[in-house]
CSV table of C-alpha atoms in Angstrom, one decimal:
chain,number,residue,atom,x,y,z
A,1,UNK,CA,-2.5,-5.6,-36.9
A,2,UNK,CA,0.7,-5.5,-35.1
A,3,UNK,CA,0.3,-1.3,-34.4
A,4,UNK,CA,-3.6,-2.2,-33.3
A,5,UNK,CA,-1.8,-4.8,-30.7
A,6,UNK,CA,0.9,-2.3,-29.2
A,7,UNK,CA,-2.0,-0.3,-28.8
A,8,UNK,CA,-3.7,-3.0,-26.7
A,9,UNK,CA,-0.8,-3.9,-25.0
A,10,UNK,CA,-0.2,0.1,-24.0
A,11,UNK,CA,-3.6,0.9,-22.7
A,12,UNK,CA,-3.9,-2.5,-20.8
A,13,UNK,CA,-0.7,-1.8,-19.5
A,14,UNK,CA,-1.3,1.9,-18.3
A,15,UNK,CA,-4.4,0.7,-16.9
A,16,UNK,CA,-3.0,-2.6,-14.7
A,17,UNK,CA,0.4,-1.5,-13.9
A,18,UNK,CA,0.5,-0.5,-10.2
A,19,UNK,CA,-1.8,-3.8,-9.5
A,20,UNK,CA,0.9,-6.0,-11.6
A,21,UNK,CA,3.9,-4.5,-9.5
A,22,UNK,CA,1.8,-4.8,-6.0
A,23,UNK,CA,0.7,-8.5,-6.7
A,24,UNK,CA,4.3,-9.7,-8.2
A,25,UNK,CA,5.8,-7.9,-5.2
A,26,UNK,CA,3.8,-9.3,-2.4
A,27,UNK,CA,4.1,-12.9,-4.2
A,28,UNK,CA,7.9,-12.1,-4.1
A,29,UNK,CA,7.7,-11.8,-0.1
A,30,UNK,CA,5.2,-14.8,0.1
A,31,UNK,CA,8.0,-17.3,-1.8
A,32,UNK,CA,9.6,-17.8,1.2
A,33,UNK,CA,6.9,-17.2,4.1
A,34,UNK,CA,7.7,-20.9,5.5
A,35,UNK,CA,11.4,-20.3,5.4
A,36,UNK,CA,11.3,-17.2,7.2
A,37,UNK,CA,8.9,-18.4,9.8
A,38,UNK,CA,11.2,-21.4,10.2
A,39,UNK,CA,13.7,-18.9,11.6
A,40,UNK,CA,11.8,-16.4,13.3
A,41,UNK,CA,8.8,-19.1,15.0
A,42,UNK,CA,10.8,-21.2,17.2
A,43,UNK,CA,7.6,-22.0,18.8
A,44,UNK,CA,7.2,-24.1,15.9
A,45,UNK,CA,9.5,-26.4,16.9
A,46,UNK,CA,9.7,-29.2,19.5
A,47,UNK,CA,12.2,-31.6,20.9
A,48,UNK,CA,11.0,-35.3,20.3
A,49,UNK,CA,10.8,-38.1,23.1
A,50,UNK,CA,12.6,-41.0,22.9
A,51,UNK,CA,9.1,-43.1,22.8
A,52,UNK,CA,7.1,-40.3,19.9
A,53,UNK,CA,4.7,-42.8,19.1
A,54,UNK,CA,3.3,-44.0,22.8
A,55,UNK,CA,2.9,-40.5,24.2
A,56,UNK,CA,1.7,-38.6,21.1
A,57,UNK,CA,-2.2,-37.5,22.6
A,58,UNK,CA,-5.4,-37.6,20.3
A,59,UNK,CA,-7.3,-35.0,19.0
A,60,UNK,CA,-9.6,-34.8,21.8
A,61,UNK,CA,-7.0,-33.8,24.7
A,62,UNK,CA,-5.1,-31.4,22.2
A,63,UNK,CA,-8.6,-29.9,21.7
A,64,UNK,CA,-9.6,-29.6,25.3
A,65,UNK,CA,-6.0,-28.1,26.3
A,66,UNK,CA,-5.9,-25.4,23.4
A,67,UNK,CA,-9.4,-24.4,23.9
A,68,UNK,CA,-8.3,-23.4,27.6
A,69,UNK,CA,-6.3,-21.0,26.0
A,70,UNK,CA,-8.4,-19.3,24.1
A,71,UNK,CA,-12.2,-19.3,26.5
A,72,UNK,CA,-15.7,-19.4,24.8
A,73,UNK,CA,-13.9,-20.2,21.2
A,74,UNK,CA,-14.3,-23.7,20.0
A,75,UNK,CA,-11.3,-25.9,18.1
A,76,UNK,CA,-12.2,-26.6,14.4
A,77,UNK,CA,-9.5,-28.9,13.7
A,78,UNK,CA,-5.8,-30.1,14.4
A,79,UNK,CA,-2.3,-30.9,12.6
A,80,UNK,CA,0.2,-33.0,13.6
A,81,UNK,CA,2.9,-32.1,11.5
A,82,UNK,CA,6.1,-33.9,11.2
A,83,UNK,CA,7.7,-35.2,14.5
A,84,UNK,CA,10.0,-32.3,15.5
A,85,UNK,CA,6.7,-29.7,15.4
A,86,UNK,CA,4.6,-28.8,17.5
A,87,UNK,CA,0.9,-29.4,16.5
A,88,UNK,CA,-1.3,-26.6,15.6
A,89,UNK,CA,-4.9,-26.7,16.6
A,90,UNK,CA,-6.7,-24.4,14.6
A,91,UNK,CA,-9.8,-21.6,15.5
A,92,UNK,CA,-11.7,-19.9,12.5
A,93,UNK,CA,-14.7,-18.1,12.4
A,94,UNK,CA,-16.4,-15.7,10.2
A,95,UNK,CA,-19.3,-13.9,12.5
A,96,UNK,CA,-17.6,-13.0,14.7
A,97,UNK,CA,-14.5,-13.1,11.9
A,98,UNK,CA,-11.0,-14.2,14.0
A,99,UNK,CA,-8.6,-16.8,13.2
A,100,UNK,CA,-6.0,-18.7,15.6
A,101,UNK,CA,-3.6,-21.0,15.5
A,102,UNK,CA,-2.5,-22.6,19.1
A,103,UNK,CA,0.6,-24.5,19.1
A,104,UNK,CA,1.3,-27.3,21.3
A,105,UNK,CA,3.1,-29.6,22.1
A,106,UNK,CA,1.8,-32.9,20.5
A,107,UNK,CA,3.1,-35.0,23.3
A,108,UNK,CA,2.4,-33.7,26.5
A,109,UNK,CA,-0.6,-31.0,25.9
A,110,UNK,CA,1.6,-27.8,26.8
A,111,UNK,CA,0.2,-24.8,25.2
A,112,UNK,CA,3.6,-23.0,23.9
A,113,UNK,CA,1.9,-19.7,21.6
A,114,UNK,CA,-1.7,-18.4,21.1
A,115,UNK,CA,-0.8,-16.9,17.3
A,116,UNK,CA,-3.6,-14.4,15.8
A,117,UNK,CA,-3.3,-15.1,12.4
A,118,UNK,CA,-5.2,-12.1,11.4
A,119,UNK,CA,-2.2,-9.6,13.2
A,120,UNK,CA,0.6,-11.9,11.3
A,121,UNK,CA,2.6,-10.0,8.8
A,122,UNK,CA,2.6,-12.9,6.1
A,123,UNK,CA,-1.3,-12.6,6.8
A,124,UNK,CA,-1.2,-9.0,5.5
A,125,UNK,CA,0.9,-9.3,2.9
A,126,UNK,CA,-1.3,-12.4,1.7
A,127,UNK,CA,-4.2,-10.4,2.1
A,128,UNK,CA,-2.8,-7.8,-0.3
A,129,UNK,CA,-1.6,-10.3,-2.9
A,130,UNK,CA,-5.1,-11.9,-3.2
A,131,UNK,CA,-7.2,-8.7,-2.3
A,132,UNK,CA,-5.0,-5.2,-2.3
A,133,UNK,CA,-6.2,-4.8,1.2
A,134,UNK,CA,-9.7,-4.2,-0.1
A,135,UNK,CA,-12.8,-6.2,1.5
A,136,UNK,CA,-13.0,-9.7,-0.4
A,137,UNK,CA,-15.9,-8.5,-2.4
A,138,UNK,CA,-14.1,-5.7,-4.1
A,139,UNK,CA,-10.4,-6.6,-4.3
A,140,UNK,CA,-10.9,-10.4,-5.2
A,141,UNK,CA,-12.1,-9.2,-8.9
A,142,UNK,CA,-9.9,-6.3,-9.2
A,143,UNK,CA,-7.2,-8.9,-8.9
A,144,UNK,CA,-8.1,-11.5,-10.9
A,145,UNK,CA,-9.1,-8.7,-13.7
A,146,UNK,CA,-5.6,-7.4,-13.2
A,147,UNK,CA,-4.2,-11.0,-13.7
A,148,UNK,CA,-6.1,-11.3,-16.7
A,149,UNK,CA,-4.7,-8.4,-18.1
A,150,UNK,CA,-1.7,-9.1,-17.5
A,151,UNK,CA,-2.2,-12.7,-19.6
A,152,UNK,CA,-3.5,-10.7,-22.1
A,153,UNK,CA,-0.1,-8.6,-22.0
A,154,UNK,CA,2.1,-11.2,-21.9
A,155,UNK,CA,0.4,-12.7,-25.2
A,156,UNK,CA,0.9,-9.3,-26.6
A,157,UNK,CA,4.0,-8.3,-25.8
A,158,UNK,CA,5.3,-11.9,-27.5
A,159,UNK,CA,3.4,-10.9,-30.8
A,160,UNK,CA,5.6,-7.5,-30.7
A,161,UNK,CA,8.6,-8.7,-29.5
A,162,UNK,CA,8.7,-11.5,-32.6
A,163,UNK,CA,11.5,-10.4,-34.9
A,164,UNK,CA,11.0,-9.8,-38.3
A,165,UNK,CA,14.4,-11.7,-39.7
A,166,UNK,CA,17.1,-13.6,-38.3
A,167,UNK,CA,19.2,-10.3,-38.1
A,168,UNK,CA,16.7,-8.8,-36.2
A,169,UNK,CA,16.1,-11.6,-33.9
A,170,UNK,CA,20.3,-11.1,-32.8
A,171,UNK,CA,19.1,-8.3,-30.9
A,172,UNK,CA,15.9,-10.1,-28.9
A,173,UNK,CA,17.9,-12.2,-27.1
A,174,UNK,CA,20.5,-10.1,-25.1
A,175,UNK,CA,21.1,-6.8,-23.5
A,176,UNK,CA,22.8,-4.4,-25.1
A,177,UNK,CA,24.9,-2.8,-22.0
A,178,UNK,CA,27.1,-0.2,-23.5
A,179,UNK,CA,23.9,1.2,-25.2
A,180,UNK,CA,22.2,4.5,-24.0
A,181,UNK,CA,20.3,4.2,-20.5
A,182,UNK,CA,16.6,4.6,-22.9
A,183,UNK,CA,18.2,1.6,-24.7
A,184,UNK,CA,19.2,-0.4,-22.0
A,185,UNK,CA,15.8,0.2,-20.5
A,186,UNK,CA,13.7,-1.3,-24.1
A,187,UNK,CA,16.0,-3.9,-23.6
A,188,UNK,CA,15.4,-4.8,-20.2
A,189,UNK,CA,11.7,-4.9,-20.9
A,190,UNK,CA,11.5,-6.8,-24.0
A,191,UNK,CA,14.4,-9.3,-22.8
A,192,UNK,CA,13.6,-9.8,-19.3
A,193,UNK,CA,9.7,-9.8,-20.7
A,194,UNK,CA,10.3,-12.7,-23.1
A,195,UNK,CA,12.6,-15.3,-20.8
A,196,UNK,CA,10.2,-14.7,-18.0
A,197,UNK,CA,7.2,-15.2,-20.4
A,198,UNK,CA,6.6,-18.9,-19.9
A,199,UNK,CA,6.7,-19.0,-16.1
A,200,UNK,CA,4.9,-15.6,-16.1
A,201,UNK,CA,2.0,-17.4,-17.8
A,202,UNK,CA,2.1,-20.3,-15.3
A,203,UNK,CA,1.5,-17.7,-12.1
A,204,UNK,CA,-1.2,-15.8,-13.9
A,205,UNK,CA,-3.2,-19.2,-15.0
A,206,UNK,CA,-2.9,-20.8,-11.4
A,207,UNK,CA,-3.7,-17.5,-9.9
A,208,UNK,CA,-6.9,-17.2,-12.3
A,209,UNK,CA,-7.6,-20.0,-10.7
A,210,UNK,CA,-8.1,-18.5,-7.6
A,211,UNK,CA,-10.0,-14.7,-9.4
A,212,UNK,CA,-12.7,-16.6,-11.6
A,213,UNK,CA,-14.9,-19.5,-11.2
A,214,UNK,CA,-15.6,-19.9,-14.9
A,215,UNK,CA,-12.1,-19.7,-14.7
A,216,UNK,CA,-11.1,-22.7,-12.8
A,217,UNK,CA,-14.0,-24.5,-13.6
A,218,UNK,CA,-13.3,-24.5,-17.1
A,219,UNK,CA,-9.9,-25.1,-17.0
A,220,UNK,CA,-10.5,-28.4,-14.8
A,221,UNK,CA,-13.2,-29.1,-17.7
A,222,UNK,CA,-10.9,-28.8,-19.9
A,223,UNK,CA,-7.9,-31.1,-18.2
A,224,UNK,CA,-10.3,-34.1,-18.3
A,225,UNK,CA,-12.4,-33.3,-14.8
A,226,UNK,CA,-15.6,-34.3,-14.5
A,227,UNK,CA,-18.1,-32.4,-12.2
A,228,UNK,CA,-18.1,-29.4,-10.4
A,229,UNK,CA,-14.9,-28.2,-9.4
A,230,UNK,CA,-15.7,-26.4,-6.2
A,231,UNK,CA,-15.2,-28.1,-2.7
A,232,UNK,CA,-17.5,-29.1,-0.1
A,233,UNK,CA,-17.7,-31.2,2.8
A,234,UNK,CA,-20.0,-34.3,2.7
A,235,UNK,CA,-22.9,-34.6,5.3
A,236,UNK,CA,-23.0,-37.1,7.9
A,237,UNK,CA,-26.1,-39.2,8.3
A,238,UNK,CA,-28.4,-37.3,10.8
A,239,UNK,CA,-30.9,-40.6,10.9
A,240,UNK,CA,-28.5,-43.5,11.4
A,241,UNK,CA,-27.8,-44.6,15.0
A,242,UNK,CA,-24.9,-43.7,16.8
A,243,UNK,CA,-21.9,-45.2,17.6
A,244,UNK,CA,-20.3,-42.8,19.8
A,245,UNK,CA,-21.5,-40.9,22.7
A,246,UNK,CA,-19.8,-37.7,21.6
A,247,UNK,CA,-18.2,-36.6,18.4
A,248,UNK,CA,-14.7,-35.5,20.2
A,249,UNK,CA,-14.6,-39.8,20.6
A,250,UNK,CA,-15.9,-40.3,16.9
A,251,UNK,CA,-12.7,-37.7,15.7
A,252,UNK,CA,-10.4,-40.0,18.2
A,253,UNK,CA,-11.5,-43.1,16.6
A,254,UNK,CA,-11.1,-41.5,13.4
A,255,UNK,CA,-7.3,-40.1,14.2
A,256,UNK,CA,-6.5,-44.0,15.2
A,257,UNK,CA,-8.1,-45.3,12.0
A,258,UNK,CA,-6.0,-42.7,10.0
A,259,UNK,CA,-2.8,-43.7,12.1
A,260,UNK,CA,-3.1,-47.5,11.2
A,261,UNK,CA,-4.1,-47.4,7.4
A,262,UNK,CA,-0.8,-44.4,7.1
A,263,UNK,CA,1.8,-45.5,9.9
A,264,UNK,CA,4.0,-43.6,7.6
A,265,UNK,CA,3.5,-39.9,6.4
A,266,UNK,CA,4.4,-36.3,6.6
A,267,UNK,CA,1.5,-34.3,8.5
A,268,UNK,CA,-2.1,-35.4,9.3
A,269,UNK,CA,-4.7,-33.0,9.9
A,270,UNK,CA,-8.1,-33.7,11.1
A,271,UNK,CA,-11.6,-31.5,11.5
A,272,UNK,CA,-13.6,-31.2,14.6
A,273,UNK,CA,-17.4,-31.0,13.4
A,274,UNK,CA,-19.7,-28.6,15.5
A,275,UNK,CA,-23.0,-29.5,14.2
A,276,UNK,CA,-24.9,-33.1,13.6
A,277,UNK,CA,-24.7,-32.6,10.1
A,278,UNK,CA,-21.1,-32.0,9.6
A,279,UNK,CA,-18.9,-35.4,8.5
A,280,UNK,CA,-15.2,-35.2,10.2
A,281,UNK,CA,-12.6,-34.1,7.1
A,282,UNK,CA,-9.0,-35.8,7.2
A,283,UNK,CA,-5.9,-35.4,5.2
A,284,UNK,CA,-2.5,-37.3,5.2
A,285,UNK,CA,0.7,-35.3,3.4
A,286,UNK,CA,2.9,-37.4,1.8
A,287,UNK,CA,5.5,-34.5,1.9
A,288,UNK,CA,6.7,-31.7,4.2
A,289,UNK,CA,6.0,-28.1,2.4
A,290,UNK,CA,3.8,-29.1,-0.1
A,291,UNK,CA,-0.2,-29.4,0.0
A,292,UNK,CA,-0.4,-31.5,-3.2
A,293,UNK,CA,0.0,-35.0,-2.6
A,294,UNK,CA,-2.4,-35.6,0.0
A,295,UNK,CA,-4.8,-38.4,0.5
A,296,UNK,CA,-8.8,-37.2,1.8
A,297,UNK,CA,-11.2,-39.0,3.6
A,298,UNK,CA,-14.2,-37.8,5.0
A,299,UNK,CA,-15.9,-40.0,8.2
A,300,UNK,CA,-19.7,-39.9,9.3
A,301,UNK,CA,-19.3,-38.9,12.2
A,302,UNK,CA,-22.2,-41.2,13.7
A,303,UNK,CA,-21.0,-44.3,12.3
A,304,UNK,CA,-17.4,-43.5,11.5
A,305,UNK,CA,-18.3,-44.9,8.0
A,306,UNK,CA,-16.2,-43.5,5.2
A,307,UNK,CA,-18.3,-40.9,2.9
A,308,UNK,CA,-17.4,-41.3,-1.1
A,309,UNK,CA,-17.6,-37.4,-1.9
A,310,UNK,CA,-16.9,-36.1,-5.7
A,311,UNK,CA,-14.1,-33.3,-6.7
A,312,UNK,CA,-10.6,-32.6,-6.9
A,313,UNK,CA,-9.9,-32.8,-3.6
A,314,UNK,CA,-11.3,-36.3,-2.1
A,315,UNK,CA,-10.1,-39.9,-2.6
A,316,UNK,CA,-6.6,-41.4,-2.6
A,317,UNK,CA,-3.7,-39.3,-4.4
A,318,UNK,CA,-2.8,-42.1,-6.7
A,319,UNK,CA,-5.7,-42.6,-7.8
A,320,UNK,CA,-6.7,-39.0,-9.1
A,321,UNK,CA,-6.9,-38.4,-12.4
A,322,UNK,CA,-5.0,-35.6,-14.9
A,323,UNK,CA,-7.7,-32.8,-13.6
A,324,UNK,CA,-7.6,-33.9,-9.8
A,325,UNK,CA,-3.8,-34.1,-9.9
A,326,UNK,CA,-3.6,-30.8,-11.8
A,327,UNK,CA,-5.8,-29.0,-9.6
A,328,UNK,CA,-4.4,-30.2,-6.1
A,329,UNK,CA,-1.2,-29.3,-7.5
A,330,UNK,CA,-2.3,-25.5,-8.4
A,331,UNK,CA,-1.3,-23.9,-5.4
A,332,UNK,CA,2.6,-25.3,-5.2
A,333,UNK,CA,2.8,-24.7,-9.3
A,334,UNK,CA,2.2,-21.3,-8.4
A,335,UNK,CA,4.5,-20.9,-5.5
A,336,UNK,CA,7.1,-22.7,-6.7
A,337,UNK,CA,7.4,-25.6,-3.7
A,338,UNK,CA,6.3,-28.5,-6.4
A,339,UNK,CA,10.2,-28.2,-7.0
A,340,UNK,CA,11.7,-27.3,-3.9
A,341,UNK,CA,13.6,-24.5,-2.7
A,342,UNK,CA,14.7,-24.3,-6.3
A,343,UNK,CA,11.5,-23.8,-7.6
A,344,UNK,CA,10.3,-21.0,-5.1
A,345,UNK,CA,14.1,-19.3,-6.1
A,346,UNK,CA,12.6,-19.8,-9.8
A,347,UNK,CA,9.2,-18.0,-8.7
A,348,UNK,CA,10.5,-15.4,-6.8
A,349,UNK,CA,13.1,-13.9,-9.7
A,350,UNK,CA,9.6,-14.2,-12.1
A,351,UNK,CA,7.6,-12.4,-9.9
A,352,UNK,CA,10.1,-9.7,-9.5
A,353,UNK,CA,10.9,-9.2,-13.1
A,354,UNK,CA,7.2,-9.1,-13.9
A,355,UNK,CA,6.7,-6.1,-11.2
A,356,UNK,CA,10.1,-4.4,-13.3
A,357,UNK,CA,8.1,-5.0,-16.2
A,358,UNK,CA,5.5,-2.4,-15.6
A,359,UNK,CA,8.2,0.4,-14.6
A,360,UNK,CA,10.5,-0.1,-17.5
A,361,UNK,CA,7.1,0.1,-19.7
A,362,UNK,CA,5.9,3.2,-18.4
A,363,UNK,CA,9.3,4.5,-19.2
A,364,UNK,CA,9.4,3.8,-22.7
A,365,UNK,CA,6.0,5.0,-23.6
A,366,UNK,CA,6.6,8.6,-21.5
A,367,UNK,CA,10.5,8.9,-23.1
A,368,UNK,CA,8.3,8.4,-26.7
A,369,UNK,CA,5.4,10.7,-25.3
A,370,UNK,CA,8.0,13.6,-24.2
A,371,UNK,CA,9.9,13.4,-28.3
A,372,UNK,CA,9.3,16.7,-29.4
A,373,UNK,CA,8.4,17.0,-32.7
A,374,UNK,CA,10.6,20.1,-33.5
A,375,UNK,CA,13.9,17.9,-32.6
A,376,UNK,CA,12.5,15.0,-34.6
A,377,UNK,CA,11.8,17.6,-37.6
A,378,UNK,CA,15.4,18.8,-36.9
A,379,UNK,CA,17.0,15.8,-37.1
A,380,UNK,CA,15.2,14.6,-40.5
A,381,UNK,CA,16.5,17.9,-42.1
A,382,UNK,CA,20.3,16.7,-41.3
A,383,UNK,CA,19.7,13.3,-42.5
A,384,UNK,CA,21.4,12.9,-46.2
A,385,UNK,CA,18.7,13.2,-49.1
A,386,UNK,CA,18.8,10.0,-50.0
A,387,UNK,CA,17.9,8.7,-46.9
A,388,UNK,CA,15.2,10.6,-46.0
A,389,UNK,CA,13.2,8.7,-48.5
A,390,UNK,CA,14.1,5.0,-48.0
């Protein structure tokens, strides 16, 4: 059984490795995309009034300013981040496909950077790490089967690692330095494989999460969720008589009711709906650099009613159950931020030990593949008689 399961591991390795070590690499350089832009974005950053509150603007004149800016494209949403940033109002589209982000300043409407998202370097690199720079359709399952496999390999590689005897298990733990380089090489994979095990685990079950829908789906099944897993916005109510005039006033009226119920919070982003149908999609951050602990509310944007909608990512964060907390929480487990600059340190070391992990692999399995037998024949012949047959 255990020769059967190096075989696995083997083949699935030979067959995944260059996707393990492009993934782990590109999640390496993504650990610390907001610390990096911190220092190389000073657009990002603004000097606060003494009065932030009174001269903060609503949605609506942030809208009109950025959409200046950027002529015949419409705003789909904004974020006021945390006092000393600037806000970010936010254009997406898929036909035509562009994406921009315009930054401005929250408190008097000055445009300070039109970014295009889709020529930003973390954008590329993020594109790789979830789709090896393949269109969606193609890469998306090619990485979430290479994550898989890798799972798979990391179950394996524990089964063969698993020492026989306590004597044996002296040598699993640590590195044998003085050893021959081949040595130090089996050593590096099977050490470095098995303390990086556990965390390796937890990127490739919150990345599934991402690859498969009967993935995620059954894992939020499975933590107690109820429901389909998938998120969508709620409709407004077409029929009921309106309020507002426009829905730029509705979102204003929204922003206000959002600032009195949380006069305290992080970042609060809001959605501009284009069509009738289209409810107006809020969320308040509890705390900066996380996406996690959020609350949602969705608004009719007729009657600026509040819209019950079902799923991991609606209601109140303290209310949300195991599942819902688990599933918000996917994407900063996987990056590390759920613990700080600590964790991403964590998560970056992991993801570039599972990219060695590949390399030092191959190498064992071509140093076995080039033994010849002649030499191995040759050495049994000078072994002692007795020996030979134990």
């Amino acid at each position: 059984m255990k020769k059967l399961i190096g075989q696995l591991h083997l083949y699935l390795g030979l067959v995944s490795g260059v996707l393990v070590i492009v993934i782990s690499l590109t999640g390496c350089i993504l650990a610390f995309e907001q610390e990096i832009k911190s220092f190389t974005q000073p657009y990002m950053f603004v000097d606060v009034p003494a009065t932030v509150d009174a001269r903060v603007l609503p949605p609506s004149a942030l809208a009109a300013s950025a959409e200046k800016a950027l002529p015949g494209k419409k705003a789909n949403g904004v974020l006021y981040d945390v006092p000393s940033r600037n806000a970010q109002v936010g254009f997406y589209n898929l036909d035509p496909e562009y994406y921009y982000v315009v930054y401005i300043n929250q408190y008097t409407g000055k445009v300070v950077k039109v970014w295009n998202e889709d020529g930003d370097f973390f954008h590329f690199i993020l594109h790789g790490h979830y789709y090896l720079w393949l269109p969606e359709k193609v890469g998306q399952p090619v990485v979430a089967s290479a994550t898989l496999i890798f799972l798979v390999m990391m179950i394996s590689g524990l089964v063969l690692w698993w020492p026989k005897n306590k004597s044996a298990a002296k040598q699993r733990f640590s590195i044998k330095w003085n050893a021959a380089w081949r040595r130090k090489n089996y050593d590096l994979h099977n050490v470095f494989g098995f303390y990086i095990m556990s965390i390796g685990v937890v990127l490739a079950i919150t990345g599934l999460v991402w690859g498969f829908q009967w993935f995620s789906q059954g894992l939020y099944t499975a933590t107690g969720g109820e429901g389909s897993d998938v998120y969508y916005n709620p409709t407004s109510d077409t029929t009921a008589v309106s309020t507002v005039s426009k829905p730029m006033q509705a979102v204003d009226r929204a922003w206000h009711i959002l600032q009195k119920e949380y006069p305290k919070h992080s970042s609060l982003n809001i959605s501009f709906p284009h069509l009738k149908s289209e409810s107006i999609f809020s969320y308040v951050n509890f705390r900066e650099g996380t996406y996690y602990k959020v609350d949602y509310t969705y608004f009719d944007q007729h009657t600026l009613k509040k819209i019950n909608a079902k799923g991991p990512y609606t209601g109140k964060y303290s209310e949300a159950n195991f599942a819902q907390t688990l599933r918000r929480m996917n994407y900063d487990i996987h990056t590390g931020a759920i613990l700080g600059l600590p964790g991403k340190i964590l998560m970056f070391f992991a993801s570039l030990i599972c990219a060695t992990l590949p390399v030092t692999g191959f190498i064992i399995w071509w140093g076995r593949r080039k033994k010849s037998p002649k030499n191995v024949r040759k050495n049994l012949r000078s072994m002692k008689p007795d020996l030979i047959g134990r």
